[in-house]
mmCIF file of C-alpha atoms in Angstrom:
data_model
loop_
_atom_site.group_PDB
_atom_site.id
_atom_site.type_symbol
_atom_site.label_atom_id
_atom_site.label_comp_id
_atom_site.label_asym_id
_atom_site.label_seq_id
_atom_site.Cartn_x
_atom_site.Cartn_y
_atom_site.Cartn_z
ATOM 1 C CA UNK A 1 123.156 -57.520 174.434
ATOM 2 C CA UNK A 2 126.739 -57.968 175.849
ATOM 3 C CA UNK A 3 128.126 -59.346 173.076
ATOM 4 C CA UNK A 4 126.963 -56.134 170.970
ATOM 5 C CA UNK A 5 128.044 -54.138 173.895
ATOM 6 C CA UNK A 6 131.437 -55.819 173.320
ATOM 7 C CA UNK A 7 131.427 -55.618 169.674
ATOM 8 C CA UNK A 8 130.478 -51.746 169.662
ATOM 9 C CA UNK A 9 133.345 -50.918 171.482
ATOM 10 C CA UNK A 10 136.075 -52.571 169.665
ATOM 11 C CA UNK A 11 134.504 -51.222 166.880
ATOM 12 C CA UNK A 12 134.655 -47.604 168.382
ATOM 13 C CA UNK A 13 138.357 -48.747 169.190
ATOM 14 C CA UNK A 14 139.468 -49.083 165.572
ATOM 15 C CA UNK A 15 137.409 -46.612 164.380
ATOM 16 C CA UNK A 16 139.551 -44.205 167.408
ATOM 17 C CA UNK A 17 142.780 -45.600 165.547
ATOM 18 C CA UNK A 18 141.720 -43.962 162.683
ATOM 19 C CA UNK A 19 140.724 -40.706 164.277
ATOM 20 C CA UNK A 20 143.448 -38.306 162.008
ATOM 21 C CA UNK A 21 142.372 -39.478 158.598
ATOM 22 C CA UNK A 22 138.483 -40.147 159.332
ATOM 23 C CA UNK A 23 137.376 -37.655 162.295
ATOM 24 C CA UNK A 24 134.706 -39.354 164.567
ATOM 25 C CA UNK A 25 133.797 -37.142 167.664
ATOM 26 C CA UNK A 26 133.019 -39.089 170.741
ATOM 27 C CA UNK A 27 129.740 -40.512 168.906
ATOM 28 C CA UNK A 28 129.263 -44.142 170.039
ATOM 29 C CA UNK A 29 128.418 -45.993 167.027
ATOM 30 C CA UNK A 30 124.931 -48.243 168.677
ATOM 31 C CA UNK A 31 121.877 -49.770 166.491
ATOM 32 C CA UNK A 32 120.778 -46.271 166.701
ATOM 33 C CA UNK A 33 123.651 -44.743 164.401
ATOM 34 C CA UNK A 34 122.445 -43.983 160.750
ATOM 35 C CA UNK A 35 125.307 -45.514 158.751
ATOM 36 C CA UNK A 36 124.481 -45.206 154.754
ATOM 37 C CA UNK A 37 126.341 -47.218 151.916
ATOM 38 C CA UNK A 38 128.248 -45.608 149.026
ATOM 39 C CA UNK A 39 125.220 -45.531 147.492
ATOM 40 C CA UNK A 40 123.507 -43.342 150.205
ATOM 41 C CA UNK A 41 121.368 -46.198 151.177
ATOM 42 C CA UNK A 42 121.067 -46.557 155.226
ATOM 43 C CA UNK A 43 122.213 -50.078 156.545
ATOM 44 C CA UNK A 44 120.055 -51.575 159.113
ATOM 45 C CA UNK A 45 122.487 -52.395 162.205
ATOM 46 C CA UNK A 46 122.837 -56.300 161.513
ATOM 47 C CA UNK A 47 123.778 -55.272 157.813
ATOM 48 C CA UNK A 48 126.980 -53.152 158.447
ATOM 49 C CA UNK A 49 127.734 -54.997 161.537
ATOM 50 C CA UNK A 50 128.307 -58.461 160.110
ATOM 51 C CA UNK A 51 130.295 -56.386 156.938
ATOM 52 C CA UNK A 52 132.996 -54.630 159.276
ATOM 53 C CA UNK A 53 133.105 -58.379 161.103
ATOM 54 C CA UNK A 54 134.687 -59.521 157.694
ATOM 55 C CA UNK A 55 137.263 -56.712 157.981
ATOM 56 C CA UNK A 56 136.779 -55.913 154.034
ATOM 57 C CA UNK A 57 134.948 -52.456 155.298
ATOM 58 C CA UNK A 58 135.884 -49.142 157.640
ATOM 59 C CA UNK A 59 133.616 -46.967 158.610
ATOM 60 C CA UNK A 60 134.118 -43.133 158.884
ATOM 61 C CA UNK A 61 131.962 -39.546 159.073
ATOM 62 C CA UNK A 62 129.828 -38.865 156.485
ATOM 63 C CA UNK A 63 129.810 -35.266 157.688
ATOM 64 C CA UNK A 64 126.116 -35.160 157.208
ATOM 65 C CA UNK A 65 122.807 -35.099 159.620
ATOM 66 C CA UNK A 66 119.411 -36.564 159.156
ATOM 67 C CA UNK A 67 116.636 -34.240 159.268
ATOM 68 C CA UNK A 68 116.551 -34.605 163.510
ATOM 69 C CA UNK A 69 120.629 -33.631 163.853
ATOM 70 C CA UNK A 70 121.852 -37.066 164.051
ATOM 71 C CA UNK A 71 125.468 -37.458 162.844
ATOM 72 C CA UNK A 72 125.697 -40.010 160.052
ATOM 73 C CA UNK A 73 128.355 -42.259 159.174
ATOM 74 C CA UNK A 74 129.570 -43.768 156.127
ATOM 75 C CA UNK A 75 130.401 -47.757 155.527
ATOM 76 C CA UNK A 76 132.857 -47.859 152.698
ATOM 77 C CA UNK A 77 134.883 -51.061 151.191
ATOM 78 C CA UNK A 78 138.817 -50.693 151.848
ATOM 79 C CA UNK A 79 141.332 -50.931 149.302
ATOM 80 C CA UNK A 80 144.371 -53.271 149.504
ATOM 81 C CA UNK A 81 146.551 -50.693 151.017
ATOM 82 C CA UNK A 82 143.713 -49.262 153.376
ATOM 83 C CA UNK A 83 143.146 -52.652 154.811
ATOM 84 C CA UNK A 84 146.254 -53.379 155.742
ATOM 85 C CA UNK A 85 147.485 -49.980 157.206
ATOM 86 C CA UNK A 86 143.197 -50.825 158.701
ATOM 87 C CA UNK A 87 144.299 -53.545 160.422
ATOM 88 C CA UNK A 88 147.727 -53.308 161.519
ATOM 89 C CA UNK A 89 146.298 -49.994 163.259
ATOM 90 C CA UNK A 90 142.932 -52.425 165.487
ATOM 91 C CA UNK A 91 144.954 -54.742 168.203
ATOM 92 C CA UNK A 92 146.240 -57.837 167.593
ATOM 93 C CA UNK A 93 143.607 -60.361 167.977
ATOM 94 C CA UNK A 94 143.753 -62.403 171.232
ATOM 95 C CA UNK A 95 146.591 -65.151 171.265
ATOM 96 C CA UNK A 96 145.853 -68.916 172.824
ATOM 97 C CA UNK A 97 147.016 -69.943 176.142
ATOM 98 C CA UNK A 98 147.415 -73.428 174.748
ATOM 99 C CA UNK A 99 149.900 -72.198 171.420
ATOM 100 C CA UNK A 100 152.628 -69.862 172.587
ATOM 101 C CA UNK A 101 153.728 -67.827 169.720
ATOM 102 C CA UNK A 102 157.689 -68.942 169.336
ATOM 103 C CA UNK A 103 157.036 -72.316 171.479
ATOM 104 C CA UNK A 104 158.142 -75.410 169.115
ATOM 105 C CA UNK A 105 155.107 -77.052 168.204
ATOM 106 C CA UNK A 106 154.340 -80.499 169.700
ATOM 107 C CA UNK A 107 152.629 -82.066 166.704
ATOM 108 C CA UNK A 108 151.013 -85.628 165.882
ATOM 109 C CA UNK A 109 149.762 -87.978 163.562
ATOM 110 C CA UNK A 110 146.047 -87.052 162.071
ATOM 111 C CA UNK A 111 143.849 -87.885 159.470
ATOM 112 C CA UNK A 112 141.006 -85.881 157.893
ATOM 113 C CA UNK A 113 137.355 -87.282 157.345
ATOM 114 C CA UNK A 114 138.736 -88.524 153.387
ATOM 115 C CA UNK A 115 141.589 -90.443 154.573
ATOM 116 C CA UNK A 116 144.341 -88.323 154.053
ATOM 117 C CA UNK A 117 147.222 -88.452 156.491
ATOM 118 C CA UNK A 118 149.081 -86.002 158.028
ATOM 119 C CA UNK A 119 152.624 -86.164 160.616
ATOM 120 C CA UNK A 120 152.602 -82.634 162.415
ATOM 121 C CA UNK A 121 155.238 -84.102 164.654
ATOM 122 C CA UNK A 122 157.404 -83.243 161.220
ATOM 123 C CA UNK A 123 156.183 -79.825 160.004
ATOM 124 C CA UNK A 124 159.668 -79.234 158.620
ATOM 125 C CA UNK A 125 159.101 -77.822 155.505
ATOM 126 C CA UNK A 126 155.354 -77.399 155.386
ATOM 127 C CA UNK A 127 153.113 -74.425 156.863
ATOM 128 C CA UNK A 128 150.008 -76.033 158.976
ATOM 129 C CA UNK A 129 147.415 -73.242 159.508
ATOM 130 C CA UNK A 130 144.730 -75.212 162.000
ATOM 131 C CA UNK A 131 141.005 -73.960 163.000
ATOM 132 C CA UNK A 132 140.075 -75.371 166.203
ATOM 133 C CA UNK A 133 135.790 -75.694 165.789
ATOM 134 C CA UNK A 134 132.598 -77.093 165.816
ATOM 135 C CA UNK A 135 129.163 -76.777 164.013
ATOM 136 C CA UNK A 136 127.283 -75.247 166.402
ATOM 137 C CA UNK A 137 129.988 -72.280 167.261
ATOM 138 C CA UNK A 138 128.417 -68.640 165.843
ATOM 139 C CA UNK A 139 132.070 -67.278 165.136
ATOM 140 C CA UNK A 140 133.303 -70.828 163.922
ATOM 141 C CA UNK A 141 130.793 -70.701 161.139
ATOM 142 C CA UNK A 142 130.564 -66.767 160.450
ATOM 143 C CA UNK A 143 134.284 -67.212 159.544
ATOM 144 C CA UNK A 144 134.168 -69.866 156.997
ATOM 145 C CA UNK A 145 133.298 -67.899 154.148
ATOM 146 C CA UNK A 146 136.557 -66.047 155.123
ATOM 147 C CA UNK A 147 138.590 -69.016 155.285
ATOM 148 C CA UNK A 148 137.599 -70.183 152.179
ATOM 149 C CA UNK A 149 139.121 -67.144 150.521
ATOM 150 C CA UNK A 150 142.319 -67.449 152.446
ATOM 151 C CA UNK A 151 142.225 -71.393 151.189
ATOM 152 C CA UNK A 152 141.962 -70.094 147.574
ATOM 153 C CA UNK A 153 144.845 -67.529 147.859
ATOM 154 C CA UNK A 154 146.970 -70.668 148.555
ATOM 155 C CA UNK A 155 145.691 -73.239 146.264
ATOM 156 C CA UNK A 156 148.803 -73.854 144.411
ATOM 157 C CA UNK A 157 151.199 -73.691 147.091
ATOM 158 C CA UNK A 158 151.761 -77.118 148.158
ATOM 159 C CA UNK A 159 153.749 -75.890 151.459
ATOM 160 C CA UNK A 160 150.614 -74.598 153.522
ATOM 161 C CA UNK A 161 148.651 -77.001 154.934
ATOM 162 C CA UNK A 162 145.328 -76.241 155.941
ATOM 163 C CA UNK A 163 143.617 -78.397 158.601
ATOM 164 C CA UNK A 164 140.646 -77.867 160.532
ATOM 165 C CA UNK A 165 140.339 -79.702 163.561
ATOM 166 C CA UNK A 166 136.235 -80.145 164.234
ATOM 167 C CA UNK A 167 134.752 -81.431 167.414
ATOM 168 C CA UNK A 168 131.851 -82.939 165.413
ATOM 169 C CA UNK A 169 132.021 -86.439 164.291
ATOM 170 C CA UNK A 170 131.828 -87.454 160.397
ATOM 171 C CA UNK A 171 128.058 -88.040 160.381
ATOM 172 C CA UNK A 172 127.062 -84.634 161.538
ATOM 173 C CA UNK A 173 130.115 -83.189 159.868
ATOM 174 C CA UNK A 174 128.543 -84.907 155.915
ATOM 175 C CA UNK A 175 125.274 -83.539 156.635
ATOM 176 C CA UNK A 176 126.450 -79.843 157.640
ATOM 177 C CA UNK A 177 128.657 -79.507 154.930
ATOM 178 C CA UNK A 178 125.929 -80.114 152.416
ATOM 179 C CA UNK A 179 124.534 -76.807 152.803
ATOM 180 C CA UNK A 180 127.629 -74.991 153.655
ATOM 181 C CA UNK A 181 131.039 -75.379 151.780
ATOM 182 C CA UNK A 182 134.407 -75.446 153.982
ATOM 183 C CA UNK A 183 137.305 -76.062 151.594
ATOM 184 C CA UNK A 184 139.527 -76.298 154.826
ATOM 185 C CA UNK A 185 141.160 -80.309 155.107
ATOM 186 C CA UNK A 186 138.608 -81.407 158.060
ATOM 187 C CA UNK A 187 139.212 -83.844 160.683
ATOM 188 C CA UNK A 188 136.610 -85.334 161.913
ATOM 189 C CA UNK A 189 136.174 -85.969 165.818
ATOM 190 C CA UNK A 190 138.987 -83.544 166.747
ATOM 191 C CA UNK A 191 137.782 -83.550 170.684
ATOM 192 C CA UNK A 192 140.942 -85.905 171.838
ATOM 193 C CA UNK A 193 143.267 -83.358 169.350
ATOM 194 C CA UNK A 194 141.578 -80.163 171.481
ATOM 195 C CA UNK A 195 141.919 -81.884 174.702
ATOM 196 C CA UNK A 196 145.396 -82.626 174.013
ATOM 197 C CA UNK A 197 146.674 -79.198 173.435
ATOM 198 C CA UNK A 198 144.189 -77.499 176.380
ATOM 199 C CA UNK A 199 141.833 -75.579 173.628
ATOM 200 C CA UNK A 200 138.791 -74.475 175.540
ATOM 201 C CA UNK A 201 137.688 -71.503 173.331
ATOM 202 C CA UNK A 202 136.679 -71.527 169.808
ATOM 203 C CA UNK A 203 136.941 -71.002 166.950
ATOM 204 C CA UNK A 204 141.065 -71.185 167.842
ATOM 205 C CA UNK A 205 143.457 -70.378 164.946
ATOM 206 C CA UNK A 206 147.074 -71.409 165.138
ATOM 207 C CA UNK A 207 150.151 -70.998 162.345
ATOM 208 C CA UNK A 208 152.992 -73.750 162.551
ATOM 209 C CA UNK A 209 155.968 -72.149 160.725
ATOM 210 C CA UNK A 210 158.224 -74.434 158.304
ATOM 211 C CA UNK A 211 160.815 -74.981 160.995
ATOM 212 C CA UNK A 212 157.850 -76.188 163.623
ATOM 213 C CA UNK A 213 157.245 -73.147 165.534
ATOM 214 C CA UNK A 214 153.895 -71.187 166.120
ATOM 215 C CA UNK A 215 154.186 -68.553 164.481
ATOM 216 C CA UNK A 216 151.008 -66.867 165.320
ATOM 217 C CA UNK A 217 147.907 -67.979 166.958
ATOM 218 C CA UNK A 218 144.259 -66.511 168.455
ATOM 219 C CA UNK A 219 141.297 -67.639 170.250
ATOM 220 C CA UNK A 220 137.853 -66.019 168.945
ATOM 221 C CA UNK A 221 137.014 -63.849 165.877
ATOM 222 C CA UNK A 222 138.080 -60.273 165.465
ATOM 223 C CA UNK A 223 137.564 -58.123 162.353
ATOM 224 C CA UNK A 224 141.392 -58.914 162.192
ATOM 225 C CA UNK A 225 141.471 -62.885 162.936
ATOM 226 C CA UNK A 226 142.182 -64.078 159.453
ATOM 227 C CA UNK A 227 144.424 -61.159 158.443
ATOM 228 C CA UNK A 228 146.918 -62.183 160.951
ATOM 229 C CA UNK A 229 146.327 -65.779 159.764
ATOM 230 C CA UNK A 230 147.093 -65.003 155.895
ATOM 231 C CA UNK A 231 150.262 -62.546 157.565
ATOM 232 C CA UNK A 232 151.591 -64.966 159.483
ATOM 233 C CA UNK A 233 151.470 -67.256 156.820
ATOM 234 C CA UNK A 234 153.177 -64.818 154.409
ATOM 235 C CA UNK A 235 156.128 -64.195 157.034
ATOM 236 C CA UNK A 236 156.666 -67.727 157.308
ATOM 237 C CA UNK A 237 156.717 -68.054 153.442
ATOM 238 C CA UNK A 238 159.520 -65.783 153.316
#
C-alpha cells in the first residue's frame, strides 16, 4: 500500500507538470479512477499503472463522466516529441550517493559470466552504462524489458559498453535467464563490485562518459530512469 501511495503521487506530480496542455483538477488518480484506452476500453489499475512505469504513456482528462459523475481519464501512447518534452518536465530521477555525477570514475578490471574482459580503470574512449541488480529485485526485473530496447538502439556502436553488474552468482544467473532475456553484458557475482563502490539500493544505474567521468547516475526506477540513461548516453556521444 505505500509503495502505491508513493507511486500515485509522483504520478499526480507529472501529471501537475502537465497541467496547461492536459487540465487535471485536483482529482487524485487511486485504483478507483476510471482511466479508458484509446479505444474507450477501461484499464484495470495494475494495467495502466505498470504502462506509465515504462514512460511510453501520459495520462490526461478525458473530459467525460461515468454514469455516477466520476471524472474519467484517458491513457494515451506519447509521441517522440511528447515524451521527451514528458519527461524533461517529471524530476530527475534520484542520483546515487556512491556515483557523483562529474566525480572521475574509479574503475577496475571485470569479467562477465562468458569470459569477456573489461578495464574500467581505462574508460577513455568507451561509454560504460552499468545496472547495479539482482534476480529477486521487483524494479531490477520490471526494467529489463526497457533495457533491452536501450541495448538495441546501440547495437552497432562499439563505444557504449553495457555491463550489468548482478549480485547473483552464474548458476542462478543460467537458470533465470532462461525464461527471461537480458541482452545487457552480465557479470556474474557482482557483490565485491557493489561493496566496493557503497551501492546499497537497487536497481542502481550509472553512465561513465568517454573521458571517465559519471556522467549521470540513479538509484531506483522512475517512469524517467532509462530516459536519462539513453540522454546521458547521447550527451556523452556528442
Amino acid at each position: 500500500m505505500f509503495k502505491n501511495l508513493i507511486f500515485i503521487a509522483l504520478l499526480f506530480t507529472a501529471l501537475f507538470g502537465y497541467a496547461q496542455e492536459n487540465p487535471i483538477k485536483k482529482n487524485v488518480l487511486n485504483e478507483q479512477s476510471v482511466v479508458r484506452g484509446e479505444d474507450g476500453l477501461v484499464y484495470p489499475f495494475n494495467a495502466w499503472k505498470k504502462l506509465m512505469q515504462t514512460g511510453k504513456y501520459g495520462i490526461k482528462n478525458r473530459k467525460t463522466v461515468t454514469e455516477s459523475g466520476q471524472p474519467e481519464y484517458l491513457i494515451y501512447e506519447l509521441s517522440a516529441e511528447q515524451k521527451s518534452a514528458y519527461m524533461d518536465k517529471i524530476p530527475k530521477p534520484r542520483a546515487s550517493d556512491s556515483f557523483r555525477e562529474g566525480d572521475l570514475f574509479n574503475g577496475l578490471k571485470i569479467t562477465d559470466m562468458n569470459g569477456n574482459k573489461y578495464d574500467l580503470r581505462d574508460s577513455t574512449g568507451k561509454i560504460f552504462v552499468l545496472n547495479f541488480w539482482f534476480i529477486n529485485c521487483p524494479p531490477c526485473k520490471r526494467e529489463i524489458p526497457q533495457l533491452n530496447e536501450l541495448v538495441a538502439k546501440y547495437k552497432d556502436n562499439k563505444d557504449v559498453v553495457f555491463l550489468a553488474i548482478a549480485l547473483d552468482e552464474k548458476y542462478d544467473l543460467k537458470s533465470f535467464l532462461k525464461s527471461t532475456a537480458f541482452d545487457y553484458n552480465i557479470v556474474d557475482g557482482g557483490s565485491y563490485i557493489a561493496n566496493k563502490y557503497g551501492v546499497k539500493g537497487y536497481p542502481t544505474h550509472v553512465v561513465v562518459d568517454k573521458k571517465g567521468y559519471i556522467a549521470f547516475s540513479t538509484l531506483g526506477l522512475a517512469s524517467n530512469t532509462i530516459y536519462w540513461v539513453e540522454k546521458s548516453i547521447n550527451e556523452s556521444l556528442k
